[in-house]
């Protein structure tokens, strides 16, 4: 019998470098209330939703860097989001920067309608570079500021379905989707901060929105899962970021998409049962996959040489 749920991506516009967490949380509470009014039982917030996306700039001062991380979840600043969610009976997904002992993670959590933590994920695919590269109009220092995630890709029973998570760059790697699909994920939720410009490949800038949806639609279709993806969008501290928050069906169809690059709710009705149309047929893993031949994917076949001239991280496109 059907397992219906109304889901919502709560897209955020820019968060200023000096914007207090309380302000970002208030904006998220307002979006949660709008999503609830649209019937949503689950609201998905972006990656690093509490602060500006600080990997976009070089931070010398350890105290300033640490100020972007959460030591507790919830905290005084984030409690209002948990409280409002409980009052409304809404589950939510939140991306934030986490300190755990001597480790720092780009983290996302899934919180039930009762405010209980259902699942946690820490970003594995950290894009960008480790050192300051002043030639860039903005940095992407995730490899410097975060440790690689250490929780795998969990899928949990929640909201009458099976729910998994990833974060931003993870969505570009098919292995992530297949690991979630092999655990019978029926809904994958994620947030992202994606610049319109990739300083090393500006010729692809006009394709960033296309590559975002291509990654989400392929992941959804090839694993028979719904996807809800929420952007942090707009011109944030000089870096223009794409929007395109959306809900994608297991068929790969986009059911709803954002129209702005600001704070915006994108909602759609899903039915977890419809995942079977894909997972029992074209992507019936038990019947059609040939895992005994897939070893090189995990082993990491040697990367082909990029070109006769060794490319190095420090050289911009065009050398
Ligand atoms: N951001 C970007 C992303 O994967 C990026 C990094 C930008 C990759 C542009 C490719 C092109 O969407 C994060 N935070 O992973």
mmCIF file of C-alpha atoms and ligand atoms in Angstrom:
data_model
loop_
_atom_site.group_PDB
_atom_site.id
_atom_site.type_symbol
_atom_site.label_atom_id
_atom_site.label_comp_id
_atom_site.label_asym_id
_atom_site.label_seq_id
_atom_site.Cartn_x
_atom_site.Cartn_y
_atom_site.Cartn_z
ATOM 1 C CA UNK A 1 0.000 0.000 0.000
ATOM 2 C CA UNK A 2 1.266 3.546 -0.720
ATOM 3 C CA UNK A 3 3.721 5.208 1.615
ATOM 4 C CA UNK A 4 3.130 8.909 0.897
ATOM 5 C CA UNK A 5 5.222 11.789 2.263
ATOM 6 C CA UNK A 6 5.467 15.449 1.342
ATOM 7 C CA UNK A 7 9.115 16.533 1.269
ATOM 8 C CA UNK A 8 10.664 19.992 0.973
ATOM 9 C CA UNK A 9 14.043 21.421 0.103
ATOM 10 C CA UNK A 10 14.588 24.608 2.127
ATOM 11 C CA UNK A 11 16.997 26.569 -0.037
ATOM 12 C CA UNK A 12 18.977 29.320 1.673
ATOM 13 C CA UNK A 13 20.265 32.465 0.026
ATOM 14 C CA UNK A 14 23.652 33.831 1.065
ATOM 15 C CA UNK A 15 24.713 33.873 4.732
ATOM 16 C CA UNK A 16 27.026 36.788 5.456
ATOM 17 C CA UNK A 17 30.425 36.145 7.023
ATOM 18 C CA UNK A 18 29.353 38.150 10.088
ATOM 19 C CA UNK A 19 25.744 36.904 10.176
ATOM 20 C CA UNK A 20 25.008 35.451 13.623
ATOM 21 C CA UNK A 21 23.862 31.795 13.795
ATOM 22 C CA UNK A 22 20.655 33.029 15.400
ATOM 23 C CA UNK A 23 19.858 34.916 12.194
ATOM 24 C CA UNK A 24 20.473 31.873 9.984
ATOM 25 C CA UNK A 25 18.400 29.728 12.353
ATOM 26 C CA UNK A 26 15.543 32.251 12.287
ATOM 27 C CA UNK A 27 15.558 32.115 8.482
ATOM 28 C CA UNK A 28 15.483 28.318 8.630
ATOM 29 C CA UNK A 29 12.589 28.317 11.120
ATOM 30 C CA UNK A 30 10.630 30.576 8.745
ATOM 31 C CA UNK A 31 11.322 28.171 5.857
ATOM 32 C CA UNK A 32 10.343 25.189 8.023
ATOM 33 C CA UNK A 33 7.011 26.876 8.832
ATOM 34 C CA UNK A 34 6.377 27.551 5.132
ATOM 35 C CA UNK A 35 7.236 23.929 4.290
ATOM 36 C CA UNK A 36 4.912 22.693 7.059
ATOM 37 C CA UNK A 37 2.134 24.888 5.639
ATOM 38 C CA UNK A 38 2.724 23.093 2.325
ATOM 39 C CA UNK A 39 2.182 19.761 4.140
ATOM 40 C CA UNK A 40 5.842 18.759 4.400
ATOM 41 C CA UNK A 41 6.776 16.029 6.878
ATOM 42 C CA UNK A 42 10.508 16.394 6.097
ATOM 43 C CA UNK A 43 12.513 19.584 5.459
ATOM 44 C CA UNK A 44 16.032 19.439 3.963
ATOM 45 C CA UNK A 45 18.418 22.318 4.687
ATOM 46 C CA UNK A 46 21.704 22.946 2.816
ATOM 47 C CA UNK A 47 25.289 21.940 3.567
ATOM 48 C CA UNK A 48 26.967 24.184 6.182
ATOM 49 C CA UNK A 49 23.626 25.920 6.734
ATOM 50 C CA UNK A 50 24.573 27.807 9.908
ATOM 51 C CA UNK A 51 27.361 29.967 8.522
ATOM 52 C CA UNK A 52 28.785 31.392 5.344
ATOM 53 C CA UNK A 53 30.702 28.709 3.414
ATOM 54 C CA UNK A 54 34.040 29.605 4.991
ATOM 55 C CA UNK A 55 36.180 27.162 2.880
ATOM 56 C CA UNK A 56 35.810 29.860 0.229
ATOM 57 C CA UNK A 57 38.381 31.983 1.971
ATOM 58 C CA UNK A 58 41.817 31.609 3.624
ATOM 59 C CA UNK A 59 41.577 31.863 7.417
ATOM 60 C CA UNK A 60 44.849 32.380 9.284
ATOM 61 C CA UNK A 61 43.404 32.802 12.754
ATOM 62 C CA UNK A 62 42.652 29.408 14.412
ATOM 63 C CA UNK A 63 40.032 31.001 16.663
ATOM 64 C CA UNK A 64 38.211 32.499 13.684
ATOM 65 C CA UNK A 65 38.322 29.159 11.884
ATOM 66 C CA UNK A 66 36.978 27.351 14.953
ATOM 67 C CA UNK A 67 34.157 29.902 15.302
ATOM 68 C CA UNK A 68 32.485 28.320 12.258
ATOM 69 C CA UNK A 69 32.202 24.893 13.913
ATOM 70 C CA UNK A 70 29.629 23.407 16.298
ATOM 71 C CA UNK A 71 30.792 21.575 19.417
ATOM 72 C CA UNK A 72 27.245 20.586 20.383
ATOM 73 C CA UNK A 73 24.097 19.857 18.386
ATOM 74 C CA UNK A 74 21.703 21.258 19.357
ATOM 75 C CA UNK A 75 23.299 24.268 20.988
ATOM 76 C CA UNK A 76 21.771 27.456 22.362
ATOM 77 C CA UNK A 77 21.792 28.925 18.846
ATOM 78 C CA UNK A 78 20.336 25.869 17.065
ATOM 79 C CA UNK A 79 17.818 24.812 19.750
ATOM 80 C CA UNK A 80 15.042 26.990 18.266
ATOM 81 C CA UNK A 81 15.127 24.910 15.084
ATOM 82 C CA UNK A 82 14.766 21.648 17.039
ATOM 83 C CA UNK A 83 12.011 23.125 19.217
ATOM 84 C CA UNK A 84 10.004 24.439 16.268
ATOM 85 C CA UNK A 85 10.385 21.123 14.439
ATOM 86 C CA UNK A 86 8.970 19.258 17.442
ATOM 87 C CA UNK A 87 6.078 21.731 17.727
ATOM 88 C CA UNK A 88 5.248 21.318 14.040
ATOM 89 C CA UNK A 89 5.914 17.547 14.008
ATOM 90 C CA UNK A 90 8.401 17.916 11.161
ATOM 91 C CA UNK A 91 11.570 15.878 10.562
ATOM 92 C CA UNK A 92 14.568 17.727 9.148
ATOM 93 C CA UNK A 93 18.050 17.354 7.657
ATOM 94 C CA UNK A 94 20.720 19.893 8.613
ATOM 95 C CA UNK A 95 24.235 20.423 7.311
ATOM 96 C CA UNK A 96 26.793 22.017 9.634
ATOM 97 C CA UNK A 97 30.516 22.056 10.491
ATOM 98 C CA UNK A 98 31.281 19.737 13.409
ATOM 99 C CA UNK A 99 34.145 19.530 15.914
ATOM 100 C CA UNK A 100 34.515 16.064 17.497
ATOM 101 C CA UNK A 101 37.607 15.846 19.709
ATOM 102 C CA UNK A 102 40.584 16.704 17.547
ATOM 103 C CA UNK A 103 38.637 16.080 14.348
ATOM 104 C CA UNK A 104 36.648 18.517 12.191
ATOM 105 C CA UNK A 105 33.939 17.330 9.807
ATOM 106 C CA UNK A 106 31.539 18.668 7.207
ATOM 107 C CA UNK A 107 28.529 16.975 8.781
ATOM 108 C CA UNK A 108 24.826 16.390 8.155
ATOM 109 C CA UNK A 109 22.171 14.982 10.459
ATOM 110 C CA UNK A 110 18.659 13.609 10.084
ATOM 111 C CA UNK A 111 16.381 14.560 12.995
ATOM 112 C CA UNK A 112 12.969 12.944 13.608
ATOM 113 C CA UNK A 113 9.707 14.815 14.165
ATOM 114 C CA UNK A 114 10.222 14.176 17.889
ATOM 115 C CA UNK A 115 13.603 15.959 17.804
ATOM 116 C CA UNK A 116 15.623 12.734 18.193
ATOM 117 C CA UNK A 117 18.787 12.219 16.128
ATOM 118 C CA UNK A 118 18.041 9.475 13.562
ATOM 119 C CA UNK A 119 21.274 9.483 11.541
ATOM 120 C CA UNK A 120 24.557 11.342 11.029
ATOM 121 C CA UNK A 121 26.849 11.548 8.008
ATOM 122 C CA UNK A 122 30.265 13.157 7.572
ATOM 123 C CA UNK A 123 31.344 14.274 4.102
ATOM 124 C CA UNK A 124 33.841 11.936 2.441
ATOM 125 C CA UNK A 125 34.543 13.587 -0.938
ATOM 126 C CA UNK A 126 36.230 16.869 0.012
ATOM 127 C CA UNK A 127 36.871 18.851 -3.195
ATOM 128 C CA UNK A 128 39.251 21.713 -3.788
ATOM 129 C CA UNK A 129 42.779 22.138 -2.421
ATOM 130 C CA UNK A 130 44.782 22.225 0.808
ATOM 131 C CA UNK A 131 47.026 25.266 0.404
ATOM 132 C CA UNK A 132 46.252 28.948 -0.109
ATOM 133 C CA UNK A 133 46.044 29.680 -3.830
ATOM 134 C CA UNK A 134 45.856 33.474 -4.082
ATOM 135 C CA UNK A 135 45.385 33.350 -7.865
ATOM 136 C CA UNK A 136 41.839 32.111 -7.318
ATOM 137 C CA UNK A 137 38.964 34.635 -7.001
ATOM 138 C CA UNK A 138 37.834 32.432 -4.078
ATOM 139 C CA UNK A 139 39.299 29.359 -2.402
ATOM 140 C CA UNK A 140 37.882 25.904 -1.733
ATOM 141 C CA UNK A 141 39.859 24.769 1.323
ATOM 142 C CA UNK A 142 37.660 21.859 2.440
ATOM 143 C CA UNK A 143 40.667 19.495 2.307
ATOM 144 C CA UNK A 144 42.383 21.814 4.782
ATOM 145 C CA UNK A 145 39.514 22.674 7.109
ATOM 146 C CA UNK A 146 37.803 19.250 7.300
ATOM 147 C CA UNK A 147 38.823 15.663 7.978
ATOM 148 C CA UNK A 148 37.512 12.945 5.670
ATOM 149 C CA UNK A 149 34.204 11.562 6.913
ATOM 150 C CA UNK A 150 34.456 8.362 9.007
ATOM 151 C CA UNK A 151 30.832 7.154 9.189
ATOM 152 C CA UNK A 152 30.388 5.592 5.745
ATOM 153 C CA UNK A 153 27.026 6.239 4.098
ATOM 154 C CA UNK A 154 24.315 5.079 6.527
ATOM 155 C CA UNK A 155 20.732 4.342 5.435
ATOM 156 C CA UNK A 156 18.109 4.279 8.212
ATOM 157 C CA UNK A 157 14.429 3.412 8.457
ATOM 158 C CA UNK A 158 12.594 6.720 8.895
ATOM 159 C CA UNK A 159 9.308 8.345 7.835
ATOM 160 C CA UNK A 160 8.049 4.903 6.616
ATOM 161 C CA UNK A 161 10.929 4.715 4.139
ATOM 162 C CA UNK A 162 14.673 4.096 3.985
ATOM 163 C CA UNK A 163 16.631 7.343 4.115
ATOM 164 C CA UNK A 164 20.285 7.988 3.290
ATOM 165 C CA UNK A 165 22.445 11.108 3.136
ATOM 166 C CA UNK A 166 25.409 12.559 1.305
ATOM 167 C CA UNK A 167 26.852 16.079 1.028
ATOM 168 C CA UNK A 168 27.557 18.301 -1.972
ATOM 169 C CA UNK A 169 30.581 16.971 -3.903
ATOM 170 C CA UNK A 170 29.624 13.408 -2.859
ATOM 171 C CA UNK A 171 26.684 13.670 -5.320
ATOM 172 C CA UNK A 172 29.075 13.760 -8.276
ATOM 173 C CA UNK A 173 30.536 10.307 -7.468
ATOM 174 C CA UNK A 174 28.408 7.345 -8.669
ATOM 175 C CA UNK A 175 29.991 5.067 -6.041
ATOM 176 C CA UNK A 176 28.220 7.063 -3.315
ATOM 177 C CA UNK A 177 24.810 6.530 -4.885
ATOM 178 C CA UNK A 178 25.415 2.824 -5.432
ATOM 179 C CA UNK A 179 26.511 2.299 -1.815
ATOM 180 C CA UNK A 180 23.259 3.967 -0.745
ATOM 181 C CA UNK A 181 21.293 1.981 -3.345
ATOM 182 C CA UNK A 182 22.790 -1.315 -2.157
ATOM 183 C CA UNK A 183 21.277 -0.514 1.254
ATOM 184 C CA UNK A 184 17.887 -0.010 -0.435
ATOM 185 C CA UNK A 185 17.768 3.746 0.070
ATOM 186 C CA UNK A 186 14.379 5.069 -1.089
ATOM 187 C CA UNK A 187 15.200 8.714 -0.358
ATOM 188 C CA UNK A 188 18.606 10.432 -0.376
ATOM 189 C CA UNK A 189 18.791 13.907 1.179
ATOM 190 C CA UNK A 190 21.686 16.339 0.767
ATOM 191 C CA UNK A 191 22.742 19.957 0.745
ATOM 192 C CA UNK A 192 25.312 21.784 -1.374
ATOM 193 C CA UNK A 193 27.284 25.004 -1.805
ATOM 194 C CA UNK A 194 28.281 25.056 -5.487
ATOM 195 C CA UNK A 195 29.978 28.071 -7.059
ATOM 196 C CA UNK A 196 28.926 29.075 -10.560
ATOM 197 C CA UNK A 197 32.613 29.486 -11.381
ATOM 198 C CA UNK A 198 35.238 26.784 -11.169
ATOM 199 C CA UNK A 199 38.449 28.842 -11.416
ATOM 200 C CA UNK A 200 40.360 25.933 -12.977
ATOM 201 C CA UNK A 201 37.721 25.265 -15.633
ATOM 202 C CA UNK A 202 35.772 28.470 -16.359
ATOM 203 C CA UNK A 203 34.695 27.000 -19.690
ATOM 204 C CA UNK A 204 32.344 24.779 -17.665
ATOM 205 C CA UNK A 205 30.774 27.611 -15.643
ATOM 206 C CA UNK A 206 27.630 27.719 -17.797
ATOM 207 C CA UNK A 207 27.160 23.990 -17.127
ATOM 208 C CA UNK A 208 27.229 24.031 -13.295
ATOM 209 C CA UNK A 209 23.424 23.975 -12.976
ATOM 210 C CA UNK A 210 23.208 21.194 -15.595
ATOM 211 C CA UNK A 211 25.935 19.140 -13.853
ATOM 212 C CA UNK A 212 24.114 19.531 -10.553
ATOM 213 C CA UNK A 213 20.846 18.098 -11.873
ATOM 214 C CA UNK A 214 22.659 15.532 -14.059
ATOM 215 C CA UNK A 215 24.356 14.137 -10.938
ATOM 216 C CA UNK A 216 21.140 14.087 -8.889
ATOM 217 C CA UNK A 217 18.934 12.646 -11.659
ATOM 218 C CA UNK A 218 21.452 9.931 -12.561
ATOM 219 C CA UNK A 219 21.881 8.976 -8.902
ATOM 220 C CA UNK A 220 18.122 8.812 -8.424
ATOM 221 C CA UNK A 221 17.375 6.788 -11.576
ATOM 222 C CA UNK A 222 20.304 4.347 -11.406
ATOM 223 C CA UNK A 223 19.440 3.450 -7.803
ATOM 224 C CA UNK A 224 15.658 3.825 -7.867
ATOM 225 C CA UNK A 225 15.560 6.444 -5.109
ATOM 226 C CA UNK A 226 13.970 9.814 -4.499
ATOM 227 C CA UNK A 227 16.351 12.732 -3.913
ATOM 228 C CA UNK A 228 15.816 16.023 -2.099
ATOM 229 C CA UNK A 229 18.710 18.466 -2.601
ATOM 230 C CA UNK A 230 18.921 21.931 -1.013
ATOM 231 C CA UNK A 231 21.314 24.673 -2.129
ATOM 232 C CA UNK A 232 22.947 27.483 -0.252
ATOM 233 C CA UNK A 233 22.641 29.875 -3.204
ATOM 234 C CA UNK A 234 23.304 33.386 -4.432
ATOM 235 C CA UNK A 235 26.183 35.829 -4.078
ATOM 236 C CA UNK A 236 27.783 34.906 -0.732
ATOM 237 C CA UNK A 237 30.879 36.937 0.237
ATOM 238 C CA UNK A 238 31.730 37.556 -3.409
ATOM 239 C CA UNK A 239 31.147 33.976 -4.581
ATOM 240 C CA UNK A 240 28.083 33.399 -6.787
ATOM 241 C CA UNK A 241 26.554 30.008 -6.025
ATOM 242 C CA UNK A 242 23.977 28.051 -8.022
ATOM 243 C CA UNK A 243 20.468 27.318 -6.790
ATOM 244 C CA UNK A 244 18.557 24.515 -8.454
ATOM 245 C CA UNK A 245 17.255 22.996 -5.209
ATOM 246 C CA UNK A 246 14.961 20.194 -6.231
ATOM 247 C CA UNK A 247 13.046 16.989 -5.582
ATOM 248 C CA UNK A 248 13.899 14.150 -7.991
ATOM 249 C CA UNK A 249 11.822 10.968 -8.501
ATOM 250 C CA UNK A 250 13.284 7.430 -8.827
ATOM 251 C CA UNK A 251 12.514 7.760 -12.552
ATOM 252 C CA UNK A 252 15.010 10.646 -12.709
ATOM 253 C CA UNK A 253 12.253 13.206 -13.307
ATOM 254 C CA UNK A 254 12.562 16.527 -11.486
ATOM 255 C CA UNK A 255 9.289 16.924 -9.531
ATOM 256 C CA UNK A 256 9.959 20.442 -8.230
ATOM 257 C CA UNK A 257 12.784 22.965 -8.548
ATOM 258 C CA UNK A 258 13.631 26.382 -7.086
ATOM 259 C CA UNK A 259 13.070 29.532 -9.160
ATOM 260 C CA UNK A 260 15.344 31.888 -7.230
ATOM 261 C CA UNK A 261 18.765 31.978 -5.578
ATOM 262 C CA UNK A 262 17.345 33.126 -2.244
ATOM 263 C CA UNK A 263 15.476 31.594 0.679
ATOM 264 C CA UNK A 264 12.840 29.405 -0.997
ATOM 265 C CA UNK A 265 10.778 26.285 -0.210
ATOM 266 C CA UNK A 266 10.568 23.606 -2.927
ATOM 267 C CA UNK A 267 7.983 20.919 -2.050
ATOM 268 C CA UNK A 268 6.677 17.755 -3.692
ATOM 269 C CA UNK A 269 4.543 14.723 -2.807
ATOM 270 C CA UNK A 270 6.392 11.392 -2.970
ATOM 271 C CA UNK A 271 5.374 7.733 -2.477
ATOM 272 C CA UNK A 272 8.184 5.446 -1.330
ATOM 273 C CA UNK A 273 6.382 2.489 -2.958
ATOM 274 C CA UNK A 274 7.156 3.920 -6.403
ATOM 275 C CA UNK A 275 10.849 3.127 -5.957
ATOM 276 C CA UNK A 276 9.942 -0.489 -6.741
ATOM 277 C CA UNK A 277 9.024 0.382 -10.347
ATOM 278 C CA UNK A 278 12.751 0.928 -10.901
ATOM 279 C CA UNK A 279 14.315 -1.384 -8.310
ATOM 280 C CA UNK A 280 12.225 -4.425 -9.275
ATOM 281 C CA UNK A 281 12.895 -4.014 -12.985
ATOM 282 C CA UNK A 282 15.550 -2.130 -14.903
ATOM 283 C CA UNK A 283 17.764 -1.759 -11.786
ATOM 284 C CA UNK A 284 17.009 -5.035 -10.090
ATOM 285 C CA UNK A 285 20.474 -5.390 -8.534
ATOM 286 C CA UNK A 286 20.106 -9.111 -7.653
ATOM 287 C CA UNK A 287 19.120 -10.039 -11.211
ATOM 288 C CA UNK A 288 21.335 -7.766 -13.288
ATOM 289 C CA UNK A 289 24.466 -6.562 -11.448
ATOM 290 C CA UNK A 290 27.744 -8.402 -12.063
ATOM 291 C CA UNK A 291 29.727 -7.487 -8.906
ATOM 292 C CA UNK A 292 32.381 -10.159 -9.435
ATOM 293 C CA UNK A 293 33.656 -8.057 -12.344
ATOM 294 C CA UNK A 294 33.521 -4.707 -10.565
ATOM 295 C CA UNK A 295 36.735 -5.093 -8.545
ATOM 296 C CA UNK A 296 38.679 -2.299 -10.321
ATOM 297 C CA UNK A 297 36.106 0.287 -9.168
ATOM 298 C CA UNK A 298 37.042 -0.279 -5.529
ATOM 299 C CA UNK A 299 40.692 -1.114 -6.217
ATOM 300 C CA UNK A 300 41.212 2.206 -8.002
ATOM 301 C CA UNK A 301 42.533 1.438 -11.484
ATOM 302 C CA UNK A 302 45.622 3.598 -12.090
ATOM 303 C CA UNK A 303 44.591 7.103 -13.079
ATOM 304 C CA UNK A 304 45.500 7.830 -16.713
ATOM 305 C CA UNK A 305 48.176 10.525 -17.207
ATOM 306 C CA UNK A 306 46.301 13.784 -17.776
ATOM 307 C CA UNK A 307 48.574 14.929 -20.563
ATOM 308 C CA UNK A 308 52.214 14.932 -21.669
ATOM 309 C CA UNK A 309 52.670 18.019 -19.445
ATOM 310 C CA UNK A 310 52.041 17.087 -15.810
ATOM 311 C CA UNK A 311 49.171 19.282 -14.574
ATOM 312 C CA UNK A 312 49.788 20.614 -11.056
ATOM 313 C CA UNK A 313 47.274 21.901 -8.541
ATOM 314 C CA UNK A 314 48.805 25.387 -8.506
ATOM 315 C CA UNK A 315 48.462 26.100 -12.215
ATOM 316 C CA UNK A 316 45.170 27.745 -13.308
ATOM 317 C CA UNK A 317 43.509 26.442 -16.442
ATOM 318 C CA UNK A 318 45.579 27.327 -19.451
ATOM 319 C CA UNK A 319 48.869 27.104 -17.510
HETATM 320 N N1 LIG B 1 31.212 22.358 -3.623
HETATM 321 C C1 LIG B 1 31.378 22.089 -4.999
HETATM 322 C C2 LIG B 1 30.571 20.876 -5.494
HETATM 323 O O1 LIG B 1 31.055 19.780 -5.642
HETATM 324 C C3 LIG B 1 32.843 22.147 -6.888
HETATM 325 C C4 LIG B 1 32.824 21.967 -5.389
HETATM 326 C C5 LIG B 1 32.565 23.391 -7.460
HETATM 327 C C6 LIG B 1 33.100 21.077 -7.697
HETATM 328 C C7 LIG B 1 32.534 23.552 -8.844
HETATM 329 C C8 LIG B 1 33.082 21.224 -9.099
HETATM 330 C C9 LIG B 1 32.810 22.463 -9.668
HETATM 331 O O2 LIG B 1 29.409 21.114 -5.796
HETATM 332 C C10 LIG B 1 31.289 21.555 -2.528
HETATM 333 N N2 LIG B 1 31.116 22.165 -1.320
HETATM 334 O O3 LIG B 1 31.540 20.362 -2.601
#
